[in-house]
XYZ file of C-alpha atoms in Angstrom:
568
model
C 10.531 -19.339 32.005
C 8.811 -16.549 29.754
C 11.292 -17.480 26.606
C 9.687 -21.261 27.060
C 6.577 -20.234 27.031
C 6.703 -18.011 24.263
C 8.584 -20.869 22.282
C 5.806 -23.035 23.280
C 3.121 -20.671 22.310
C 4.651 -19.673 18.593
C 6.526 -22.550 17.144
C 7.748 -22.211 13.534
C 6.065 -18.939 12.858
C 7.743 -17.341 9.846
C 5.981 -15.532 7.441
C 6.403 -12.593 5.265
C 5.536 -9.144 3.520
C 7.729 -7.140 0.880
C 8.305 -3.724 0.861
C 8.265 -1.702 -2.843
C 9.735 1.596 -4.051
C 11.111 3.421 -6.911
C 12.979 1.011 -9.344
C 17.207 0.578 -8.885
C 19.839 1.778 -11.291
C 21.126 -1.301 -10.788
C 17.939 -3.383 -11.136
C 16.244 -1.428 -14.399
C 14.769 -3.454 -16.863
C 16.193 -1.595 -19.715
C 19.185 -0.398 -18.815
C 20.364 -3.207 -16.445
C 22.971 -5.998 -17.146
C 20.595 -7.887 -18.694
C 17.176 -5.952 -19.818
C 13.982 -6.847 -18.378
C 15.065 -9.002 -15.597
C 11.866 -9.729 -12.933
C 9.815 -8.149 -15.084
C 10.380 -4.291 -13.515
C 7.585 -3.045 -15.637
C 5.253 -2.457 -12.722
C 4.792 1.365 -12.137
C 4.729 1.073 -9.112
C 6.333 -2.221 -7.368
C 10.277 -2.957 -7.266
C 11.048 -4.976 -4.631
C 13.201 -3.074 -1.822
C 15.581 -4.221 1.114
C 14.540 -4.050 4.822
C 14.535 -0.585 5.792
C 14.430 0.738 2.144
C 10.880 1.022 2.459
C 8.855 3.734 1.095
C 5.884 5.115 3.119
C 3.574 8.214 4.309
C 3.877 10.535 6.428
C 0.575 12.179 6.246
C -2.052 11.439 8.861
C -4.884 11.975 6.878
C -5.618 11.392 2.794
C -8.647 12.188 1.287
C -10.466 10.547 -1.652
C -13.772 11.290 -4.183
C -15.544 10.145 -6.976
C -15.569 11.720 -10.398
C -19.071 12.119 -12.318
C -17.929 9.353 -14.766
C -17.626 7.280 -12.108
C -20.849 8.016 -10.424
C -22.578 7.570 -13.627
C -21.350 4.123 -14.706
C -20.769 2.473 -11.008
C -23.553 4.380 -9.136
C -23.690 4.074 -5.061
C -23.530 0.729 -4.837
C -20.228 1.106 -6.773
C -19.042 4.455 -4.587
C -19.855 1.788 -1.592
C -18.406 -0.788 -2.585
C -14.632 1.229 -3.047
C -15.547 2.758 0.198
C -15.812 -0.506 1.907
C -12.461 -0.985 1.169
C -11.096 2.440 2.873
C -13.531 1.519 5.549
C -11.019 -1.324 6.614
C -7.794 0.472 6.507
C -9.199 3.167 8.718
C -10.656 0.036 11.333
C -6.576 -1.076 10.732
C -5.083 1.836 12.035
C -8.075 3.194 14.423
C -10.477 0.143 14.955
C -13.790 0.647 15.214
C -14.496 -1.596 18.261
C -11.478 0.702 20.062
C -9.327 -3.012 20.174
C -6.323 -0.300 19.742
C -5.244 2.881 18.789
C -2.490 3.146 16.455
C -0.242 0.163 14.920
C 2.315 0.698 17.443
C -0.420 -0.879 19.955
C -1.594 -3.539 17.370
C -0.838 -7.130 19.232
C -0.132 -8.747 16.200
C -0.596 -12.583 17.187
C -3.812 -11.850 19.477
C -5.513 -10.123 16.269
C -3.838 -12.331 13.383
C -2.542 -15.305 14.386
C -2.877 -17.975 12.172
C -5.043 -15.479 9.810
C -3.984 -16.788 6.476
C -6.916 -16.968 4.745
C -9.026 -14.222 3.993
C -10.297 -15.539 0.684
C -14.120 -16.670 -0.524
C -15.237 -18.023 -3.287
C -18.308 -17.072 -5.043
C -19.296 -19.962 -7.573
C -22.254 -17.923 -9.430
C -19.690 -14.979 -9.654
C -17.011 -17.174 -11.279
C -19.657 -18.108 -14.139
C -20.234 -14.254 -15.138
C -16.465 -13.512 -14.620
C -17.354 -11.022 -12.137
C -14.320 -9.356 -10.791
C -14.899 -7.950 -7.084
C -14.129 -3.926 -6.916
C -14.182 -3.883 -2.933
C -11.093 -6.686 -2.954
C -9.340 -5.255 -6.321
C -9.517 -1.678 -4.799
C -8.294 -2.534 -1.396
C -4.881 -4.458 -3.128
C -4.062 -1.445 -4.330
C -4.303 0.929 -1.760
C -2.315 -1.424 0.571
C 0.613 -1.158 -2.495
C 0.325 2.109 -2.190
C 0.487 2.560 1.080
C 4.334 0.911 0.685
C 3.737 -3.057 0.620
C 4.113 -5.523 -2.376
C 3.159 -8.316 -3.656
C 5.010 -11.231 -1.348
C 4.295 -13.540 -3.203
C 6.433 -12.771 -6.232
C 9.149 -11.184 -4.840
C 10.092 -13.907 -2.468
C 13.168 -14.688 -4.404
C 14.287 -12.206 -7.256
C 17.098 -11.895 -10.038
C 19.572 -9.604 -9.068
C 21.446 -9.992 -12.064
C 22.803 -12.337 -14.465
C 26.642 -12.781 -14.762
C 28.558 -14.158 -18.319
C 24.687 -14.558 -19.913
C 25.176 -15.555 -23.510
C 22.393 -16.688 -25.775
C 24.003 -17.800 -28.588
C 23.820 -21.120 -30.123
C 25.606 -23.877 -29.092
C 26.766 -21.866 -25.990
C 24.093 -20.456 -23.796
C 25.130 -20.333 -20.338
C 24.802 -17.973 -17.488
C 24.907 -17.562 -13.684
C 21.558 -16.378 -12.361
C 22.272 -14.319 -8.669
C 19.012 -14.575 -6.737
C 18.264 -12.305 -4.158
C 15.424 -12.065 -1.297
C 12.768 -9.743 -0.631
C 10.506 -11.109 1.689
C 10.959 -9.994 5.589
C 9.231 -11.768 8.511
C 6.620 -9.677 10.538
C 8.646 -10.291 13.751
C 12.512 -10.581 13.632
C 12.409 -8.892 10.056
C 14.727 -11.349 8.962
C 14.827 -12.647 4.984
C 11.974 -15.372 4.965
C 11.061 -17.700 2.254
C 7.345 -18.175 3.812
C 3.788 -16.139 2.971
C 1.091 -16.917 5.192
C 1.932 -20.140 6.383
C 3.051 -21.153 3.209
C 6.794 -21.812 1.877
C 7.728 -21.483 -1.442
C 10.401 -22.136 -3.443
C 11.672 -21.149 -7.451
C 12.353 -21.852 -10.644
C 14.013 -19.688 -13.383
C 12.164 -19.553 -16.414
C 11.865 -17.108 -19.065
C 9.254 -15.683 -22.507
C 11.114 -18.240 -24.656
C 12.119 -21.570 -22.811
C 12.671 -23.419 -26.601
C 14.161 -20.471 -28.442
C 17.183 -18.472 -26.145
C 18.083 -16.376 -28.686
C 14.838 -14.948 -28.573
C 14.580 -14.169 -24.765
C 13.654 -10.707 -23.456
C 12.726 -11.752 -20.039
C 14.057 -13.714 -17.380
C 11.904 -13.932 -13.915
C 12.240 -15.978 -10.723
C 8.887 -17.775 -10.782
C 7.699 -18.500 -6.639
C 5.655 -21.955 -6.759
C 4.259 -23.978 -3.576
C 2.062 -27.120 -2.921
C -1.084 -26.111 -3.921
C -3.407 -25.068 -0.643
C -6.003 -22.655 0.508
C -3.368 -20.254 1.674
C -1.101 -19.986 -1.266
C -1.163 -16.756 -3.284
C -3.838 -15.136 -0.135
C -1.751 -11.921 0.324
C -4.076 -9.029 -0.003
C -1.019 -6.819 -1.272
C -0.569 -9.654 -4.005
C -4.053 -8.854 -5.762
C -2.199 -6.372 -8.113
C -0.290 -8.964 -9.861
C -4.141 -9.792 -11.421
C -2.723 -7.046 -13.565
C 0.138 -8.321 -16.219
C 2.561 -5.074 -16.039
C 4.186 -7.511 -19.495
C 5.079 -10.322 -17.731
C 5.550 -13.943 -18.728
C 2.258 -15.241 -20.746
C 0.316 -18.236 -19.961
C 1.102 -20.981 -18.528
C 3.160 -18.853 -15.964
C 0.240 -17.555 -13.769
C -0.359 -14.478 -11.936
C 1.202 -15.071 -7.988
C -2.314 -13.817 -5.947
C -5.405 -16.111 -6.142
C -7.441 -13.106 -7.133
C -6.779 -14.315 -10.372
C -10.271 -16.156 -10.435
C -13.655 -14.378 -10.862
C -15.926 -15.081 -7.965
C -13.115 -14.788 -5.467
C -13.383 -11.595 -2.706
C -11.584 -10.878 0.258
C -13.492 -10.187 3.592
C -13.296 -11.237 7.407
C -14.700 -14.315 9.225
C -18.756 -14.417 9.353
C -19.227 -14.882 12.960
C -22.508 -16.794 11.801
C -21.264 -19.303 10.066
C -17.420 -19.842 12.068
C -18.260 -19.071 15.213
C -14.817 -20.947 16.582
C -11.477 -19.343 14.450
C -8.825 -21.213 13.023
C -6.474 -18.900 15.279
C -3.984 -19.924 18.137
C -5.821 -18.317 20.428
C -9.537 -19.162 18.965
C -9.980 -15.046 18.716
C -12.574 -14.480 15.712
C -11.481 -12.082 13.521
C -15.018 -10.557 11.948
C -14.127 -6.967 12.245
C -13.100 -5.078 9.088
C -9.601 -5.077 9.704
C -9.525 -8.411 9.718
C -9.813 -8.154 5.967
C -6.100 -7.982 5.947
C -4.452 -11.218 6.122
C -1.264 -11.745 9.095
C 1.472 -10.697 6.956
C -0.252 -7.795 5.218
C -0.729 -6.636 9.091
C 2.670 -7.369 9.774
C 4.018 -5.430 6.871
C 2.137 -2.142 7.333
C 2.572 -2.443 11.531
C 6.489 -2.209 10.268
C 6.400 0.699 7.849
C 4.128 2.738 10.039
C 4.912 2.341 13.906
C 6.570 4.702 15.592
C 9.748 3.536 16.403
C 10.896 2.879 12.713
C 12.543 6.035 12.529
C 14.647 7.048 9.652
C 15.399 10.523 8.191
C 12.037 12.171 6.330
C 11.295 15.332 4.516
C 8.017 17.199 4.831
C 5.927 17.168 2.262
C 7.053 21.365 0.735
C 2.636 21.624 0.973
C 3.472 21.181 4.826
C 3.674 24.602 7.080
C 3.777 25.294 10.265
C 1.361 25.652 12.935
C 3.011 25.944 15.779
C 6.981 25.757 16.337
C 9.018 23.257 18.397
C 9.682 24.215 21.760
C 13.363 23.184 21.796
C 14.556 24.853 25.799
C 16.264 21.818 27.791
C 13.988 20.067 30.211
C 14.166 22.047 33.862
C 16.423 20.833 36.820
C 14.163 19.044 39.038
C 13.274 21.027 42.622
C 16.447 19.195 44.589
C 18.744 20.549 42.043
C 19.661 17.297 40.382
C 18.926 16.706 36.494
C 16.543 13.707 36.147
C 17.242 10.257 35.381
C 18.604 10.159 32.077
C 18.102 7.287 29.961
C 20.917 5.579 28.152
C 20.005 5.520 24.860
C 21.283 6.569 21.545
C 18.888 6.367 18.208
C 20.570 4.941 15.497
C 21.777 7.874 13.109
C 20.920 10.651 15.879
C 22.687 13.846 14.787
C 25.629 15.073 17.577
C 23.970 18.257 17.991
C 20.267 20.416 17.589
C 21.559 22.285 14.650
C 20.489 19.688 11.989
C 23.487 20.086 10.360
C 24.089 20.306 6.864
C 19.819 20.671 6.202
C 19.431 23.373 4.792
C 16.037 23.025 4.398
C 15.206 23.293 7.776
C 16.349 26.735 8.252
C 16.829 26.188 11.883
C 20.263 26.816 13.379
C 19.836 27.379 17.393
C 22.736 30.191 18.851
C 22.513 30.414 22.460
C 22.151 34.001 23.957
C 24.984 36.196 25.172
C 23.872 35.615 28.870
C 24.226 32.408 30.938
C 21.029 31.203 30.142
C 20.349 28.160 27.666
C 16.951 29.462 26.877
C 16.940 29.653 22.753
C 15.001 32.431 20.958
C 11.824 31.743 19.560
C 12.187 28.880 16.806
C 9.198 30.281 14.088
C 10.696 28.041 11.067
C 9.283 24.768 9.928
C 11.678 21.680 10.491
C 11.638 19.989 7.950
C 14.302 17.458 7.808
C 14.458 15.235 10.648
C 14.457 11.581 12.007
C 11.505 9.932 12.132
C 9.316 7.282 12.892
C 6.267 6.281 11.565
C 2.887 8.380 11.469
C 1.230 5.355 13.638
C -2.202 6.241 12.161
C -3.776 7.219 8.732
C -7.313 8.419 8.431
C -8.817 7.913 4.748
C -11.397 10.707 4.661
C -14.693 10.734 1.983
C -14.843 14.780 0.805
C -17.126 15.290 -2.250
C -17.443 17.547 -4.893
C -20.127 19.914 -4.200
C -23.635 18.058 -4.395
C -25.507 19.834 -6.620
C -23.347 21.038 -9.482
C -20.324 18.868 -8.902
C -17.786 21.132 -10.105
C -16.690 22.900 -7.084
C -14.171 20.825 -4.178
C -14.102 22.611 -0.906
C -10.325 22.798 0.689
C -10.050 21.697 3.770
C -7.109 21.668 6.227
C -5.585 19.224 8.692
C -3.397 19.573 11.074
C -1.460 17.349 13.367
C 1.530 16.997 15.868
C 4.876 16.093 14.175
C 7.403 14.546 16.055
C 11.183 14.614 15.062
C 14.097 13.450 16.898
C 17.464 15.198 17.700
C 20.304 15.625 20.633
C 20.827 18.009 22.896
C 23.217 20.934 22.926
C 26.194 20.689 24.682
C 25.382 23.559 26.973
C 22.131 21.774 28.235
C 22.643 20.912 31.850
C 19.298 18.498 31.462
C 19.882 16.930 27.867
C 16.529 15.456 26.791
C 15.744 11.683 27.643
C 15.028 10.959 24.826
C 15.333 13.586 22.716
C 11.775 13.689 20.766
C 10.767 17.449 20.231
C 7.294 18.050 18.277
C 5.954 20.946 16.009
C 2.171 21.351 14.684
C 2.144 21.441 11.488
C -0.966 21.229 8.713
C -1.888 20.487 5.220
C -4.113 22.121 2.989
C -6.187 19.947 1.010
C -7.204 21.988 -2.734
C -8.494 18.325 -4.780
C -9.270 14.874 -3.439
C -5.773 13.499 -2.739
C -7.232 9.450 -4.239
C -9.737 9.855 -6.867
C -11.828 7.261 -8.758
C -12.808 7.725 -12.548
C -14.817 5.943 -15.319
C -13.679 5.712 -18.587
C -13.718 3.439 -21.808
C -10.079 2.117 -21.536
C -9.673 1.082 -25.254
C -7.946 -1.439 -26.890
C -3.583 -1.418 -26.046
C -2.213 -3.693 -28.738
C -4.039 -6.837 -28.185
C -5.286 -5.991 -24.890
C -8.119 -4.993 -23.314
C -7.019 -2.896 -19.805
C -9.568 -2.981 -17.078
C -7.983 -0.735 -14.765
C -4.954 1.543 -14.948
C -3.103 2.573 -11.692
C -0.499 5.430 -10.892
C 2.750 5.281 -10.609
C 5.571 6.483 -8.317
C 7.464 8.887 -10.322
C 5.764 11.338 -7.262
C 7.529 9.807 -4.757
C 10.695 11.181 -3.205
C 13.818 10.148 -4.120
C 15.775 8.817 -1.176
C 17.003 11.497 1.623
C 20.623 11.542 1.451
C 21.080 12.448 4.773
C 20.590 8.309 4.766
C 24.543 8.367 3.946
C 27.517 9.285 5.108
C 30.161 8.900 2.497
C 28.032 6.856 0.058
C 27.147 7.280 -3.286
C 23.925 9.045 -2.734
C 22.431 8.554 -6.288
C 22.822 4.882 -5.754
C 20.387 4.864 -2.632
C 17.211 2.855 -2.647
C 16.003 4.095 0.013
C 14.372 4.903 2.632
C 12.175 7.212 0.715
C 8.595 9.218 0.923
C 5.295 8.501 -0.744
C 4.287 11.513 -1.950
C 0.969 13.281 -4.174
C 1.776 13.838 -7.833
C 2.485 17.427 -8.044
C -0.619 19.397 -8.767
C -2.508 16.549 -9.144
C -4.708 13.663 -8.122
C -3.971 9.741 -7.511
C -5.695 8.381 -10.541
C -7.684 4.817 -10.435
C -9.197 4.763 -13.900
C -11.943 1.701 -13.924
C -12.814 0.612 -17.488
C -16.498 1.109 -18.200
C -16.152 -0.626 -21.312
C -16.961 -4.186 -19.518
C -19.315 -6.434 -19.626
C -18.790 -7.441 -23.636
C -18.897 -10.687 -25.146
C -15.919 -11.913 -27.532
C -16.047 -13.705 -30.822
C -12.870 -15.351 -32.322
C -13.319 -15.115 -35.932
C -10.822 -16.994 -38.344
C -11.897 -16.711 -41.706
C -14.909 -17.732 -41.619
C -17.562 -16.019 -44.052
C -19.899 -16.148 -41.186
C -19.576 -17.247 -37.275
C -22.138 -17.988 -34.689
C -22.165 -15.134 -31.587
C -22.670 -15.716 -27.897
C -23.709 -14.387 -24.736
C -20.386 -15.278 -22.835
C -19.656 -11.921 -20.771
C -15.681 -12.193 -20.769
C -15.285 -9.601 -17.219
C -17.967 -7.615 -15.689
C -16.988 -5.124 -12.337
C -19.251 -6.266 -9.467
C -19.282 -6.566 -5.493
C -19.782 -9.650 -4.026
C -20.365 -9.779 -0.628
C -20.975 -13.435 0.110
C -21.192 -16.744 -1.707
C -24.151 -17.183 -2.523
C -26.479 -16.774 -6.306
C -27.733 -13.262 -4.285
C -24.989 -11.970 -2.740
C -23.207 -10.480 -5.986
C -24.055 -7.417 -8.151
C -23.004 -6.402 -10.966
C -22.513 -2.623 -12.763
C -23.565 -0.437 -14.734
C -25.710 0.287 -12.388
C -29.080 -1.385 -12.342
C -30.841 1.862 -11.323
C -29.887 4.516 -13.718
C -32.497 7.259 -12.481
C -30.701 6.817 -9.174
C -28.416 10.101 -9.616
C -31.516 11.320 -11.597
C -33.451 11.145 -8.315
C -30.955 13.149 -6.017
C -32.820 16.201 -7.185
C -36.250 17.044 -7.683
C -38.182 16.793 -11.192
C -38.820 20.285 -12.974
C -41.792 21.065 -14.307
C -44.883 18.830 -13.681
C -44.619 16.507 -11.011
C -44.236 12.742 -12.104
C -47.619 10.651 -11.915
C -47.788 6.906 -11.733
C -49.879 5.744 -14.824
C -49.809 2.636 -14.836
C -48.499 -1.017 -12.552
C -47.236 -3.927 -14.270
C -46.401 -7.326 -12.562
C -43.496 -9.149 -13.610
């Protein structure tokens, strides 16, 4: 009776999220079979496989503000980008204490039929205002492991017997799939409700001997929740892609458009299965982007994981056997085997874990004292992530004060063969804590310049800091041919960069010859934060209130005097 009535309850639900990583030998766009295929210029985003993923393993990252940015954006700029932190931390610890962790996230009672996340702010659209609270959020969600769905639906693997010569251009396109369903993690061809199919299409549809690119263009009737994945609002960013008319896949595309939850004001029935409002900030995040980063982080996706090397020790794993219970009998065990569970607690063949367990010349099984960091280990996911505010210091803002954190990590492996109790299952745990010397995210202002003929708004980092995949992931496999699983790791010595252009708003003339040409007042992109849809609820930066940094500290000398009050 319950498989009816879950049947009944969820009919046709397939959606789904993409996973990203460090780009393929095989899949390179230079040195590939055919160069440039799907566009893998992204730094950051190549499609991966199902349990290829890339994530963290840190429970808590920390992020700041640079001076630049402080000056051009002001606080309503440093709260708008912390808006957007604000609802990853009510994801993975909510606010209103729905759950704790994304291993406890129901995913249908708090997303169900959550599609849409989109508004549209007409007054907005006519200054070209582009929304820093959405634009910000996209990209920490890719860099917290999840793509763009959207556009990597169906991909080009490669392209067998291409030749573009005249009179003979042929070619066999093989077309892969990256898009996994929240719930059986099967291939889906579905995003939010919405399915999607492809065309192949290329930079030079009337002239093949001048193609460089070939991409798998995703296209769908035309509704409110096509193109709504939050992880999709990178692709607002051309990483050299196909020119107009193909279009970017997220329907951040348009000025005026932000991403927030319901307003309990003005829906105060939801679209949902179960009529649940969603008007918290988690609900931000639209179903599959939920469903993607409730994957990569639970706790039972375990695969093998390195520390972090700026990970040490706290306190070591107690590794003794469980005791014999008081009637002399071992307790229940449970039957069950992790998938890629090592034989034995020696870790074998890790050398970076330092950790080989003897067992003492007597008849007990009691180990010595394990005092080294394991580093090595199987894994599941951290569960939670904490995005922390730490500042420079106030007054001079030159000085960052370290901080630690520390946390339990918990690692998986079998029992000896001595141990009359083996351990049921056989999680162990270590404390272990990171030392925090700069702001691990931090947010900058700078005039971008001019890059050929185009005019970057934003530049993001890339993953060359990310760990190449653990090879303990293989048997007998060619190891350098791995895509993963793999870490997400800080550039070395170093800050995540998010560079916002402070160059905007400007107006644009098109000149063509002419000895003379009339100007205009048409701002071209502005930053702002829109928080509703109405003339009111946008604003736009620089900063309206320059003097506001001015005014964190007093005035020397004389004391500032109103002269005079003028009304506007």
């Amino acid at each position: 009776m319950l498989l009816i009535v879950v049947a009944l309850l969820f009919p046709g639900i397939v959606n789904g999220f993409t996973l990203i990583g460090p780009g393929s030998p095989l899949v390179n766009p230079t040195s590939a079979t055919f160069a440039n295929v799907n566009m893998a210029t992204d730094p950051m985003s190549s499609p991966r496989r199902i349990k290829e993923f890339y994530r963290w393993h840190f429970p808590v990252l920390t992020y700041a503000y640079d001076s630049t940015f402080v000056r051009f954006f002001g606080h309503n700029g440093m709260n708008a980008v912390s808006n957007s932190f604000r609802i990853l931390n009510d994801y993975f610890e909510p606010e209103d204490k729905g759950y704790s962790g994304v291993s406890h996230l129901k995913l249908i009672e708090e997303y169900d039929g959550h599609f849409k996340t989109w508004f549209f702010n007409p007054s907005a659209n006519v200054g070209n205002v582009t929304d820093m609270q959405s634009m910000t959020l996209g990209l920490l969600v890719n860099h917290l492991g999840l793509g763009n769905p959207h556009r990597a639906c169906y991909m080009i693997e490669d392209i067998i017997g291409l030749n573009l010569a005249a009179g003979a251009v042929q070619g066999t396109f093989q077309i892969g799939m990256r898009n996994y369903d929240p719930y059986t993690y099967r291939p889906a061809t579905s995003v939010n409700g919405v399915q999607y199919s492809y065309y192949i299409t290329s930079n030079s549809p009337n002239n093949a001997a001048a193609i460089t690119i070939f991409d798998a263009i995703e296209y769908a009737v035309s509704s409110d929740e096509e193109f709504t994945a939050i992880a999709a609002i990178r692709d607002v960013i051309n990483f050299g892609g196909l020119a107009w008319p193909t279009v970017a896949p997220t329907v951040f595309r348009t000025p005026g458009v932000y991403f927030g939850p319901e307003d309990s004001k003005n829906l105060p029935v939801s679209n949902a299965m179960l009529s649940v409002n969603r008007t918290q900030p988690r609900h931000t995040l639209t179903f599959d982007d939920a469903g993607g980063l409730r994957y990569l982080y639970r706790t039972n996706n375990i695969i093998w994981e390195s520390l972090d090397p700026a990970v040490t020790l706290v306190t070591p794993s107690n590794m003794n056997p469980p005791p014999i219970t008081s009637s002399g009998l071992p307790p229940p065990v449970v039957p069950n085997q992790p998938f890629l569970t090592p034989q034995r607690r020696t870790i074998i063949g890790v050398v970076a874990s330092g950790f080989v367990p003897t067992i003492p010349a007597s008849s007990s099984t009691i180990r010595p004292a394990n005092t080294t960091i394991i580093r090595d280990g199987l894994r599941g996911g951290i569960d939670k992530i904490r995005f922390t505010y730490t500042p420079f210091d106030s007054l001079l803002g030159r000085d960052y004060r370290q901080q630690s954190y520390a946390w339990t990590d918990t690692f998986i492996t079998n029992a000896l063969p001595t141990d009359p109790v083996p351990a049921t299952p056989p999680y162990f745990t270590q404390v272990v804590q990171r030392t925090v010397t700069r702001p691990d995210i931090i947010f900058i202002g700078q005039d971008l310049g001019v890059v050929g003929n185009v005019l970057p708004v934003i530049t993001v980092p890339n993953n060359a800091s990310w760990s190449a995949p653990n090879a303990l992931n293989t048997q007998q496999g060619n190891a350098a041919l791995l895509r993963g699983p793999g870490s997400i790791l800080l550039p070395a010595g170093a800050s995540i960069q998010y560079i916002f252009t402070t160059r905007a708003p400007f107006y644009q003339v098109i000149w063509a010859g002419e000895p003379g040409i009339e100007g205009n007042s048409i701002v071209q992109f502005q930053w702002g934060w829109i928080t509703g849809t109405g003339p009111g609820d946008y604003i736009t930066f620089p900063e309206v209130d320059i003097t506001q940094p001015e005014a964190i500290t007093g005035p020397s000398g004389e004391t500032i005097t109103i002269e005079a009050i003028a009304v506007l």
